[in-house]
Coordinates of C-alpha atoms and ligand atoms in Angstrom, one line a residue:
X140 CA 103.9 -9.2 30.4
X141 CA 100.4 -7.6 29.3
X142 CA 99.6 -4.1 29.9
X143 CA 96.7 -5.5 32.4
X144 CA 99.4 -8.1 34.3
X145 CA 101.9 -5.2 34.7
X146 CA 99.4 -2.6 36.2
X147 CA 97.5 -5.5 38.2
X148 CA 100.9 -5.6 39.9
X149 CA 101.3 -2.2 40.8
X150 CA 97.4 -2.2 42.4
X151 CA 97.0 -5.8 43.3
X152 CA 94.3 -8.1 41.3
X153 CA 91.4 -6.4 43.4
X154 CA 91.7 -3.0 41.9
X155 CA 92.7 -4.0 38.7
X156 CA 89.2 -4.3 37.0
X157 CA 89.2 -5.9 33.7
X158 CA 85.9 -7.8 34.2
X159 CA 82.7 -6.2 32.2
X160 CA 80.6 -6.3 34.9
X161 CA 83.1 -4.8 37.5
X162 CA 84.0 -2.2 34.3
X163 CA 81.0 -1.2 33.8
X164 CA 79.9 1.6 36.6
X165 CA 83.4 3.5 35.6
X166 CA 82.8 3.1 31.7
X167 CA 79.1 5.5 31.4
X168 CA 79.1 8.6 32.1
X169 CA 76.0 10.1 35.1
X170 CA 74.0 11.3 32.1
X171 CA 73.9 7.9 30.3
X172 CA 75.1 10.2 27.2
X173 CA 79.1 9.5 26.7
X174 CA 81.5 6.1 27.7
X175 CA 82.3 3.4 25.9
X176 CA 84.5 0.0 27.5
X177 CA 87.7 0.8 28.8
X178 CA 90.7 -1.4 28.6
X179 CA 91.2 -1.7 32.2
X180 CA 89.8 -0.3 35.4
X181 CA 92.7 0.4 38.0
X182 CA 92.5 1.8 41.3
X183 CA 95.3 3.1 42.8
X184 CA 95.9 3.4 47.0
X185 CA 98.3 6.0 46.7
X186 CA 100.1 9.0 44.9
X187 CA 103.3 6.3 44.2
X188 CA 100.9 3.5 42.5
X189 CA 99.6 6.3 40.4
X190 CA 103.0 7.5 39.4
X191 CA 103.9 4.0 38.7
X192 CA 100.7 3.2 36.7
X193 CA 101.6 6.5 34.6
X194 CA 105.1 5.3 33.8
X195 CA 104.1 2.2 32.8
X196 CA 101.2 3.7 30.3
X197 CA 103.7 6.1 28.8
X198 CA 106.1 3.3 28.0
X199 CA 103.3 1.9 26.1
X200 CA 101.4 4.8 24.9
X201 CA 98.4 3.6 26.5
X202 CA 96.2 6.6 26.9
X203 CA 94.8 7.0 30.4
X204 CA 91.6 8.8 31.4
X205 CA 91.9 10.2 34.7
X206 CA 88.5 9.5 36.9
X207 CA 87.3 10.9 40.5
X208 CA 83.7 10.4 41.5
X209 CA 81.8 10.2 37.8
X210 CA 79.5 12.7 37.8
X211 CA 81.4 15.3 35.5
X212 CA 78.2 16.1 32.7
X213 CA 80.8 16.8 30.0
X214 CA 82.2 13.1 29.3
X215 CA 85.6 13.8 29.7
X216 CA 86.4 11.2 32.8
X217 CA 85.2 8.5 30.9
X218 CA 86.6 6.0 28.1
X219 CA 86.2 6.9 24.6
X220 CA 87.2 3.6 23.9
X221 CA 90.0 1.2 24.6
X222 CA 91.9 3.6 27.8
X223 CA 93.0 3.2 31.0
X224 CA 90.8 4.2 33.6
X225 CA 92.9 5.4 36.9
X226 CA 89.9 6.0 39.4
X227 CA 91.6 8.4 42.4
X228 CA 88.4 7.2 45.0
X229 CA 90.8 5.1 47.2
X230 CA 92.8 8.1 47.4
X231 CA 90.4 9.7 50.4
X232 CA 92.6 10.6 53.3
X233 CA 92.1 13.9 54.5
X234 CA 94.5 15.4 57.0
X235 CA 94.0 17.3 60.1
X236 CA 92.3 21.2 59.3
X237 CA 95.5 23.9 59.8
X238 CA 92.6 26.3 61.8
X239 CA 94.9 29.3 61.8
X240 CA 95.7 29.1 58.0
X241 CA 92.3 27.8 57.0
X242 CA 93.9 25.3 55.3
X243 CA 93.8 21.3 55.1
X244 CA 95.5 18.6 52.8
X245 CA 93.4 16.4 51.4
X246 CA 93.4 13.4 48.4
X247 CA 92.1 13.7 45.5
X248 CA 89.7 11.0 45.7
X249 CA 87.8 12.4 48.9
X250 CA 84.3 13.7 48.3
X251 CA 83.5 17.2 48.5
X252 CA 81.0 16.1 51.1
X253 CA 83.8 14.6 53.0
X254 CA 86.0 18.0 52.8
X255 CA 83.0 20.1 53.7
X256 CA 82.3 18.1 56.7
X257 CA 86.3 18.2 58.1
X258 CA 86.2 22.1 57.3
X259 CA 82.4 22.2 59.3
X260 CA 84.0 19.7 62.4
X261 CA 87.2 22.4 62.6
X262 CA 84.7 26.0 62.7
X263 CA 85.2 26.6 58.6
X264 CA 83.5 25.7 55.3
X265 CA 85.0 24.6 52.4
X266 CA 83.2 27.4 50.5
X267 CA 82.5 25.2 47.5
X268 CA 79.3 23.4 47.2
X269 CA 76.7 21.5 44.7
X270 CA 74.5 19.0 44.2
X271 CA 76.5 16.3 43.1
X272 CA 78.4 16.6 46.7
X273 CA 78.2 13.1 48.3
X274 CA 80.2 11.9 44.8
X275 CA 81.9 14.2 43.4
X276 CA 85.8 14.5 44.6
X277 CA 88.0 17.1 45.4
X278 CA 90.5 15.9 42.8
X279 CA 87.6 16.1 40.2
X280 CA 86.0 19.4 41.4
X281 CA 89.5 21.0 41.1
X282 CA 90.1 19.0 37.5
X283 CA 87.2 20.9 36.2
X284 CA 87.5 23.9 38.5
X285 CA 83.8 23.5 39.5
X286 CA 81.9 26.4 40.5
X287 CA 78.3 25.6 42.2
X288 CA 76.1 27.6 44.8
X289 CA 78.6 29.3 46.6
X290 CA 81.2 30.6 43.6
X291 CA 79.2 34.0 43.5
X292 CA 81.2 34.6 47.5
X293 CA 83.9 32.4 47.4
X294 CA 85.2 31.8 43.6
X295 CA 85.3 28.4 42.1
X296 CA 87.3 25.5 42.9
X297 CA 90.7 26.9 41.5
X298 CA 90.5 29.6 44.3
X299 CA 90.4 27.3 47.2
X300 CA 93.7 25.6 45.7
X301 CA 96.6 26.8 48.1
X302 CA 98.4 23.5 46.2
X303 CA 98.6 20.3 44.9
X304 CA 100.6 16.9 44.2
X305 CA 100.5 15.3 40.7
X306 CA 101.5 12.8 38.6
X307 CA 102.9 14.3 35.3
X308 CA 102.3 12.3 31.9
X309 CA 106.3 11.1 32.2
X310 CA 105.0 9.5 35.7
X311 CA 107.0 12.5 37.7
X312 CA 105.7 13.7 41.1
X313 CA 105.1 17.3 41.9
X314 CA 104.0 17.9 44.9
X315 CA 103.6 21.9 46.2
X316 CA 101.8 20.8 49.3
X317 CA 103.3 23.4 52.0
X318 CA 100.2 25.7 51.9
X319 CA 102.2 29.1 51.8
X320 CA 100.6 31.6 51.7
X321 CA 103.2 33.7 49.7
X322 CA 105.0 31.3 47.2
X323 CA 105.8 33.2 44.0
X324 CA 109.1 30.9 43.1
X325 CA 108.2 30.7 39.5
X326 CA 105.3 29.4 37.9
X327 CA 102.1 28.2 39.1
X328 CA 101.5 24.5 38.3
X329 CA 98.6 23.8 40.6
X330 CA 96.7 26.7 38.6
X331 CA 97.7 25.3 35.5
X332 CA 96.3 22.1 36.9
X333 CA 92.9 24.0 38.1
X334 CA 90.6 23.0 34.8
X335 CA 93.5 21.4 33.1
X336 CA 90.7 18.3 33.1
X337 CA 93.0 15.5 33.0
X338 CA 94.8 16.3 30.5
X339 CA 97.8 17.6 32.3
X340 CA 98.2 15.7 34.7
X341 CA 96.9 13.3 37.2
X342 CA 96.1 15.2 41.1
X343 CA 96.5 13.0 43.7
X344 CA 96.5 15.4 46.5
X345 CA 94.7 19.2 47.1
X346 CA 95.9 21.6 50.0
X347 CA 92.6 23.2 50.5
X348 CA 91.8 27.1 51.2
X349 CA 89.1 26.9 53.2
X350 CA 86.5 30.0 54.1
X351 CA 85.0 31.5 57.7
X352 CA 82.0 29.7 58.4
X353 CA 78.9 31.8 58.4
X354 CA 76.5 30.2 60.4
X355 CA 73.4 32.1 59.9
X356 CA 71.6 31.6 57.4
X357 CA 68.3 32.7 55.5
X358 CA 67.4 31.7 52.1
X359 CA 64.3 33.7 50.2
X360 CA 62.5 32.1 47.1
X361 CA 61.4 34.8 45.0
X362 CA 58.8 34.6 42.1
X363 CA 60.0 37.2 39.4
X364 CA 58.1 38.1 36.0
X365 CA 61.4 38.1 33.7
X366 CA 65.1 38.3 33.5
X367 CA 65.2 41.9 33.9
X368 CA 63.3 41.7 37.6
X369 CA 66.0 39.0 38.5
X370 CA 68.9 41.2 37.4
X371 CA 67.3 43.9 39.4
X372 CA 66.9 41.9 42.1
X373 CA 70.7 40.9 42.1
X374 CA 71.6 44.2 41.8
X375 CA 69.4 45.1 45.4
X376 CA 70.9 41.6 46.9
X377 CA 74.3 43.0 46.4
X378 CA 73.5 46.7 47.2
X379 CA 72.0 45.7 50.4
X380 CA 73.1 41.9 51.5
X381 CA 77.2 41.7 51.9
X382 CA 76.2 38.5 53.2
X383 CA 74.9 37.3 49.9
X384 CA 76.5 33.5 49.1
X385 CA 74.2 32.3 46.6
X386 CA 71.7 33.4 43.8
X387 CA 70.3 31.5 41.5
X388 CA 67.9 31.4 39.2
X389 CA 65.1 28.3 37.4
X390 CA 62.3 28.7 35.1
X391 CA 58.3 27.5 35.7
X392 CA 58.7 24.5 33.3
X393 CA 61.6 23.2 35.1
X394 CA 59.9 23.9 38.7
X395 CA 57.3 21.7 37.1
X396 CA 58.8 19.1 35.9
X397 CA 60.8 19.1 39.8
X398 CA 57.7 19.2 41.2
X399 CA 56.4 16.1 39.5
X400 CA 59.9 14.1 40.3
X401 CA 59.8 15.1 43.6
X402 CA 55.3 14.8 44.3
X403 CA 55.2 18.0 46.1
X404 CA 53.1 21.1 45.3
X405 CA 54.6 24.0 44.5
X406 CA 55.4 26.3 47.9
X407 CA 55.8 29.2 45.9
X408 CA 53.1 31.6 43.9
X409 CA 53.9 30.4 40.1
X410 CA 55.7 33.0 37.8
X411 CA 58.0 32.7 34.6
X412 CA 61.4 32.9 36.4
X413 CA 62.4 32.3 40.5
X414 CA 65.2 33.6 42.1
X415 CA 66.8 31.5 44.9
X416 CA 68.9 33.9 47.1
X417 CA 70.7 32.6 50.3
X418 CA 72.2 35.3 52.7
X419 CA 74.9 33.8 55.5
X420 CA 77.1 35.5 58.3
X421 CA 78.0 34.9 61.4
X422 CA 75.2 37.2 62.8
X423 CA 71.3 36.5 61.5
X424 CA 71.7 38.7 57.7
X425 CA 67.5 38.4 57.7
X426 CA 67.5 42.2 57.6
X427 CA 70.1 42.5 54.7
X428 CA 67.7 40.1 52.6
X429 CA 64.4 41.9 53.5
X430 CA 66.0 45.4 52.5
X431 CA 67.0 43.8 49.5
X432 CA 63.6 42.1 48.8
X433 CA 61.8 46.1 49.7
X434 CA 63.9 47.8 47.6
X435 CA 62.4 46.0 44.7
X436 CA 59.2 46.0 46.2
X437 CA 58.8 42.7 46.6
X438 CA 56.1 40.8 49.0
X439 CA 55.7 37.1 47.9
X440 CA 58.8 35.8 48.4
X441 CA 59.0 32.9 50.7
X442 CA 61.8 33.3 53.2
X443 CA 63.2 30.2 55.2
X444 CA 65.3 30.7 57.9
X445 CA 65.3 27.3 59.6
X446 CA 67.6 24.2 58.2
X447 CA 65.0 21.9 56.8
X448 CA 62.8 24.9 55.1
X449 CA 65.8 26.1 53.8
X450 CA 66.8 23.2 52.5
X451 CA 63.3 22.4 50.9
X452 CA 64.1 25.4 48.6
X453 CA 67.2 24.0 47.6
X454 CA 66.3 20.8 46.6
X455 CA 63.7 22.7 43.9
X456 CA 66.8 24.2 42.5
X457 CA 69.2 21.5 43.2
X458 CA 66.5 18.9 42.1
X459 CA 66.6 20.1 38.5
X460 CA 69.7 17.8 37.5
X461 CA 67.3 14.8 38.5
X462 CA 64.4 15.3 37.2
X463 CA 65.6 16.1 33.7
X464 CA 67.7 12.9 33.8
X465 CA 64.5 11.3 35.4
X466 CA 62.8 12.3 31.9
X467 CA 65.3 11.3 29.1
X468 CA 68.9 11.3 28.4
X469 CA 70.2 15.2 28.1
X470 CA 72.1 17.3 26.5
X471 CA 73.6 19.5 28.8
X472 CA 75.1 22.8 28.3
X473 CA 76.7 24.8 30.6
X474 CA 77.3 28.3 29.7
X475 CA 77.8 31.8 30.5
X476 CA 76.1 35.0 29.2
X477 CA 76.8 38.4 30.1
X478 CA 74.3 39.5 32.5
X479 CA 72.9 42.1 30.4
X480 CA 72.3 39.7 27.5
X481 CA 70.8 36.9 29.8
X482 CA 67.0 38.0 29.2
X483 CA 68.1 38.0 25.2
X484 CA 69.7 34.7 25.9
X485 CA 67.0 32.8 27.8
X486 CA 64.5 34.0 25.1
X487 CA 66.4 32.7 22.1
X488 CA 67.2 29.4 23.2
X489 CA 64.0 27.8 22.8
X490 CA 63.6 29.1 19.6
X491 CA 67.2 28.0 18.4
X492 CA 66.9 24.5 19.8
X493 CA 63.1 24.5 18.3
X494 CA 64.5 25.3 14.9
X495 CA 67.6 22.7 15.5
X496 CA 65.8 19.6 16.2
X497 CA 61.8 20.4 16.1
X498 CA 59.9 18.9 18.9
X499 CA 63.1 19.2 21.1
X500 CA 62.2 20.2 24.5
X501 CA 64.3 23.2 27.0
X502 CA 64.9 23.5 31.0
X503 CA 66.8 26.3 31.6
X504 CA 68.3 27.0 35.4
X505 CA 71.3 28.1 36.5
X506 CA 73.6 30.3 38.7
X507 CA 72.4 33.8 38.1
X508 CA 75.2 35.7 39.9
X509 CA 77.4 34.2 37.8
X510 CA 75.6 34.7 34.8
X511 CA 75.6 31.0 34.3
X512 CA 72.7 29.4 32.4
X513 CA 72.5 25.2 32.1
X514 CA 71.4 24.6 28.7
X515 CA 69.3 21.2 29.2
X516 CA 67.6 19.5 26.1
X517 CA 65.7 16.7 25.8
X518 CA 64.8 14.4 23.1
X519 CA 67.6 14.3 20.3
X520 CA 69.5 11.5 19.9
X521 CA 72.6 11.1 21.7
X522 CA 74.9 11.7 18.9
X523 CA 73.1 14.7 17.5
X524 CA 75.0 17.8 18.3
X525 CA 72.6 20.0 16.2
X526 CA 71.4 21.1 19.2
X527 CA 74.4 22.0 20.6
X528 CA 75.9 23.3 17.7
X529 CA 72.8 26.1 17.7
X530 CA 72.9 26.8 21.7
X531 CA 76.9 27.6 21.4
X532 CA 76.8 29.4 18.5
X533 CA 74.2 32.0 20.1
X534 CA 76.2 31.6 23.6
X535 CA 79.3 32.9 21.2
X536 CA 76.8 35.6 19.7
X537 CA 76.0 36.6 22.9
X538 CA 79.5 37.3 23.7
X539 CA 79.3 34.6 26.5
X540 CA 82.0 31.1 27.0
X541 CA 80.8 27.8 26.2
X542 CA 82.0 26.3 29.4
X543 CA 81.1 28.1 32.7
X544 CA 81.8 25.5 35.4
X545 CA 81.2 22.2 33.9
X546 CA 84.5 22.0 31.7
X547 CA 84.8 21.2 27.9
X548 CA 85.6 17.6 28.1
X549 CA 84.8 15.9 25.0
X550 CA 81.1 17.3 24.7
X551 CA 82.7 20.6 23.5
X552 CA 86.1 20.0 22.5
X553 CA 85.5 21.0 18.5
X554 CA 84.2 24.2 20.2
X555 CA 87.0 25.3 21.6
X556 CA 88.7 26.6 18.9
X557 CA 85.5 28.7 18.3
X558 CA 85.4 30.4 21.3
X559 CA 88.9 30.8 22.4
X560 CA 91.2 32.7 19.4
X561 CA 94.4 31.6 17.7
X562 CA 96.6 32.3 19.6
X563 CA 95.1 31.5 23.2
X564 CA 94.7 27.7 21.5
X565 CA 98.2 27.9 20.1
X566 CA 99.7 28.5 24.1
X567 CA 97.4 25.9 25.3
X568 CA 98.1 23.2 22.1
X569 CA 102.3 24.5 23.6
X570 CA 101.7 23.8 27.3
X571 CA 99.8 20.6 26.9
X572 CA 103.1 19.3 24.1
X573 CA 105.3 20.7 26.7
X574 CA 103.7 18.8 29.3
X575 CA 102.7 15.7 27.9
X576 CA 104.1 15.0 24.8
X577 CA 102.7 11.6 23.7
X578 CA 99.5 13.0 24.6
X579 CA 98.5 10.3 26.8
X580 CA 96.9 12.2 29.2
X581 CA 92.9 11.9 28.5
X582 CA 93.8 12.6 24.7
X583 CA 90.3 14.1 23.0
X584 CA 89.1 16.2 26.3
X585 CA 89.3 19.8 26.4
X586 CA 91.7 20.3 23.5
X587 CA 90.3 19.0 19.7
X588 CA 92.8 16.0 19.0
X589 CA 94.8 16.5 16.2
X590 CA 96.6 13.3 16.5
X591 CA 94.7 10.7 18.8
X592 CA 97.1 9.2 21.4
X593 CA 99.1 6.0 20.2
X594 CA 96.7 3.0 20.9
X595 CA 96.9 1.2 24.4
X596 CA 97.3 -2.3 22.3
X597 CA 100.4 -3.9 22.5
X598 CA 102.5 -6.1 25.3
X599 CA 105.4 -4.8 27.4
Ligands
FAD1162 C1 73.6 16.4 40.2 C2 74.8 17.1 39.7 C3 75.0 18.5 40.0 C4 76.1 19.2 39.6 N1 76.2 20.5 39.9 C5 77.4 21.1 39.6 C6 77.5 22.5 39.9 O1 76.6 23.2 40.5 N2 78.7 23.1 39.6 C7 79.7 22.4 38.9 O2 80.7 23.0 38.6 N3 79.5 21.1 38.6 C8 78.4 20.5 38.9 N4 78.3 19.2 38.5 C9 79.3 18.5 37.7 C10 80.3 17.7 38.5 O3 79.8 17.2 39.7 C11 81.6 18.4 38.7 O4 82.2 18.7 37.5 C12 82.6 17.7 39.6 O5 83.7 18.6 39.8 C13 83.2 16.4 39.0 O6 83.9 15.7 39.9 P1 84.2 14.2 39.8 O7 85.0 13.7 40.9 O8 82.9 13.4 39.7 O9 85.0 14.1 38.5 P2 84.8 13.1 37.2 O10 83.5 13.2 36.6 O11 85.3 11.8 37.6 O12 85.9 13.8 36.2 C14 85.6 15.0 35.7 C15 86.9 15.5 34.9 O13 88.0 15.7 35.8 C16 89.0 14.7 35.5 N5 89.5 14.3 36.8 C17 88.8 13.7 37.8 N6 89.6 13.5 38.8 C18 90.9 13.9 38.5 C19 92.1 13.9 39.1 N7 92.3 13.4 40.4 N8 93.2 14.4 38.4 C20 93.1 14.9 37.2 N9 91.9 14.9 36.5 C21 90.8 14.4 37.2 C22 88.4 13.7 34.6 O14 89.4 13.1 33.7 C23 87.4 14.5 33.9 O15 87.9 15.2 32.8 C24 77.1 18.5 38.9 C25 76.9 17.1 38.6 C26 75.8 16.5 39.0 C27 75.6 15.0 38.6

């Protein structure tokens, strides 16, 4: 029996994709930069098919890359070539909202969107939040422990994880669904699993922490001369504003090039940098935002306090991700500077990129509260990691990581080692043998691959 028979089996012909065409949407990454054909395409209906599909992959040492709604930016939930693709999306369900613990179960192949609505219908928020929402799953967001708009308030993914269920790489089934809120009996698997990117295991179920909802809200657009004004402002927002969820931060090339996508003039005075701050409680936080905005003397800010003009400053911030891909293929680097070093950093790396691959062009944007800069460059070749080779060495200069939110996947994996030290990668090299040791388990992502996983060629 083939490989492809004995998985079609366990998911039934329909979700066993092995067709080009049908392949294709699971095989390229959203940027258009990293995929290549996968062997197969399956799609699982529950946490026992995926258990069953891992079991038979490690009997062959067929490598598997784990895949949830596609729109990761660092290639690592897509084939390098030749994989199994298990795509969690029929894994959806989500159960009923636990309101007294704030908690609610929910597969890994529901979409954030999905979760935050649930969490909205029961009084709460899911307290994680970015653009790529109406795709992106809660299986992946936790994969990658995403971080978006509201991390600066509520932490990133791996803090809304009360638990999870997995597949391990021997096709083993943990599942640490209860939700307690005290549970200290040994260690903690769904954190290992929190950013573990696929390569630990396959999570087919989240118990989800959710947050209060803070229903009024009021979002100010500020124009700002330099990095320094921003990081005073922050300072004020969190002297002044408890309420502060989100601040964040683009430059005036990027609000033009947004502008353009989008055919809207600009509803903002034009300055270097802008500083998107949104304030939200459960009582109207306008005056927290206004003594913030006084104390640095500021009187050109445009304040929304209404849903759709709120939302019309958002989608100049969120609308950065679309309009660069709009342009060209990217390369995209998510990083994180120490605050005090962000002015140096969003000076330099122009000038490094410039000097990398002349005629090379730079959007910077990012979340400022978490001193987290996206890196985007246009115009060098796919393939051409000059660029990123220059932007990570002066994000290591800077004392700063080389993956804030997005995750390392294969983008950054020869990085790693450069920005973690001996004997972090050592522990991590031991947990991921421990754990899976035919390294079938999205070889190549997050860790450098020493010794690619076995290939997925033979029969059973
Ligand atoms: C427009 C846009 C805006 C974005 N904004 C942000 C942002 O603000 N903050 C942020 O952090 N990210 C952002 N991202 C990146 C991306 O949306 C997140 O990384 C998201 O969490 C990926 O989820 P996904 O379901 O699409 O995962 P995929 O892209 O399918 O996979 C991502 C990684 O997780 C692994 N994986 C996926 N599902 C599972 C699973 N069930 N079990 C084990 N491993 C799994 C994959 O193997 C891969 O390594 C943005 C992306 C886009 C396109």
């Amino acid at each position: 029996v083939s490989l492809e028979r004995a998985l079609a089996a366990v998911v039934g012909d329909r979700h066993a994709l092995v067709d080009p065409g049908l392949r294709a949407p699971y095989e390229r990454d959203w940027t258009g930069r990293f995929g290549a054909p996968a062997r197969i395409v399956v799609r699982p209906g529950s946490a026992a098919e995926v258990a069953e599909i891992v079991r038979i992959c490690a009997q062959e040492g067929a490598a598997i890359v784990p895949q949830g709604g596609n729109t990761g930016l660092v290639g690592g939930g897509v084939p390098r070539g030749g994989e199994v693709v298990v795509s969690l999306g029929r894994l959806d369900a989500i159960g009923s909202v636990d309101a007294a613990l704030g908690q609610v179960t929910v597969g890994a192949g529901a979409t954030l969107a999905a979760l935050q609505a649930a969490c909205r219908a029961a009084g709460l928020d899911a307290g994680l939040d970015f653009g790529a929402r109406d795709t992106a799953t809660v299986g992946g967001a936790v994969a990658c422990d995403a971080g978006g708009v509201k991390a600066l308030r509520h932490g990133t993914a791996r803090a809304h994880v009360a638990g999870v269920e997995a597949v391990l790489a021997d096709g083993s089934v943990v599942s640490r669904l209860a939700g307690l809120v005290k549970d200290n009996a040994g260690y903690d698997l769904p954190a290992l699993l929190a950013g573990s990117e696929g390569t630990l295991g396959i999570i087919t179920a989240v118990r989800w922490r959710a947050v209060p909802a803070a229903p009024a809200r009021v979002a100010a657009l500020v124009p700002l001369a330099s990095a320094e004004a921003a990081a005073e402002l922050l300072a004020a927002l969190r002297a002044h504003a408890p309420s502060l969820e989100s601040c964040e931060f683009f430059l005036d090339d990027g609000l033009e090039l947004v502008l353009r996508h989008q055919r809207r003039p600009a509803p903002v005075r034009r300055a270097p940098m802008y500083v998107l701050a949104e304030c939200a409680a459960t009582a109207d936080p306008t005056a927290e935002l206004a003594a913030a905005l006084d104390a640095c003397g500021i009187e050109d800010a445009v304040v929304a306090d209404d849903t759709a003009g709120r939302e019309g400053l958002w989608r100049l911030r969120e609308g950065h991700t679309e309009a660069i891909g709009a342009a060209g293929i990217p390369h995209k680097l998510d990083v994180g500077v120490p605050l005090a070093r962000l002015g140096r950093f969003l000076a330099e790396v122009p000038r490094v990129v410039e000097r990398a691959v002349p005629g090379a062009r730079t959007i910077l944007f990012g979340h400022l509260g978490d001193g987290n800069v996206h890196v985007n460059v246009l115009g060098p070749e796919p393939d051409d990691e000059r660029v990123d080779d220059a932007v990570l060495e002066l994000v290591c200069d800077c004392g700063g990581t080389i993956s804030a939110e997005h995750g390392v996947g294969v983008a950054k994996a020869r990085w790693l080692e450069r920005a973690r030290d001996a004997a972090d990668v050592a522990a991590m090299r031991a947990v991921k043998r421990a754990l899976d040791p035919a390294g079938i388990l999205n070889p190549g992502v997050l860790l450098p691959n020493p010794a690619p996983a076995a290939g997925a060629g033979a029969d059973l």
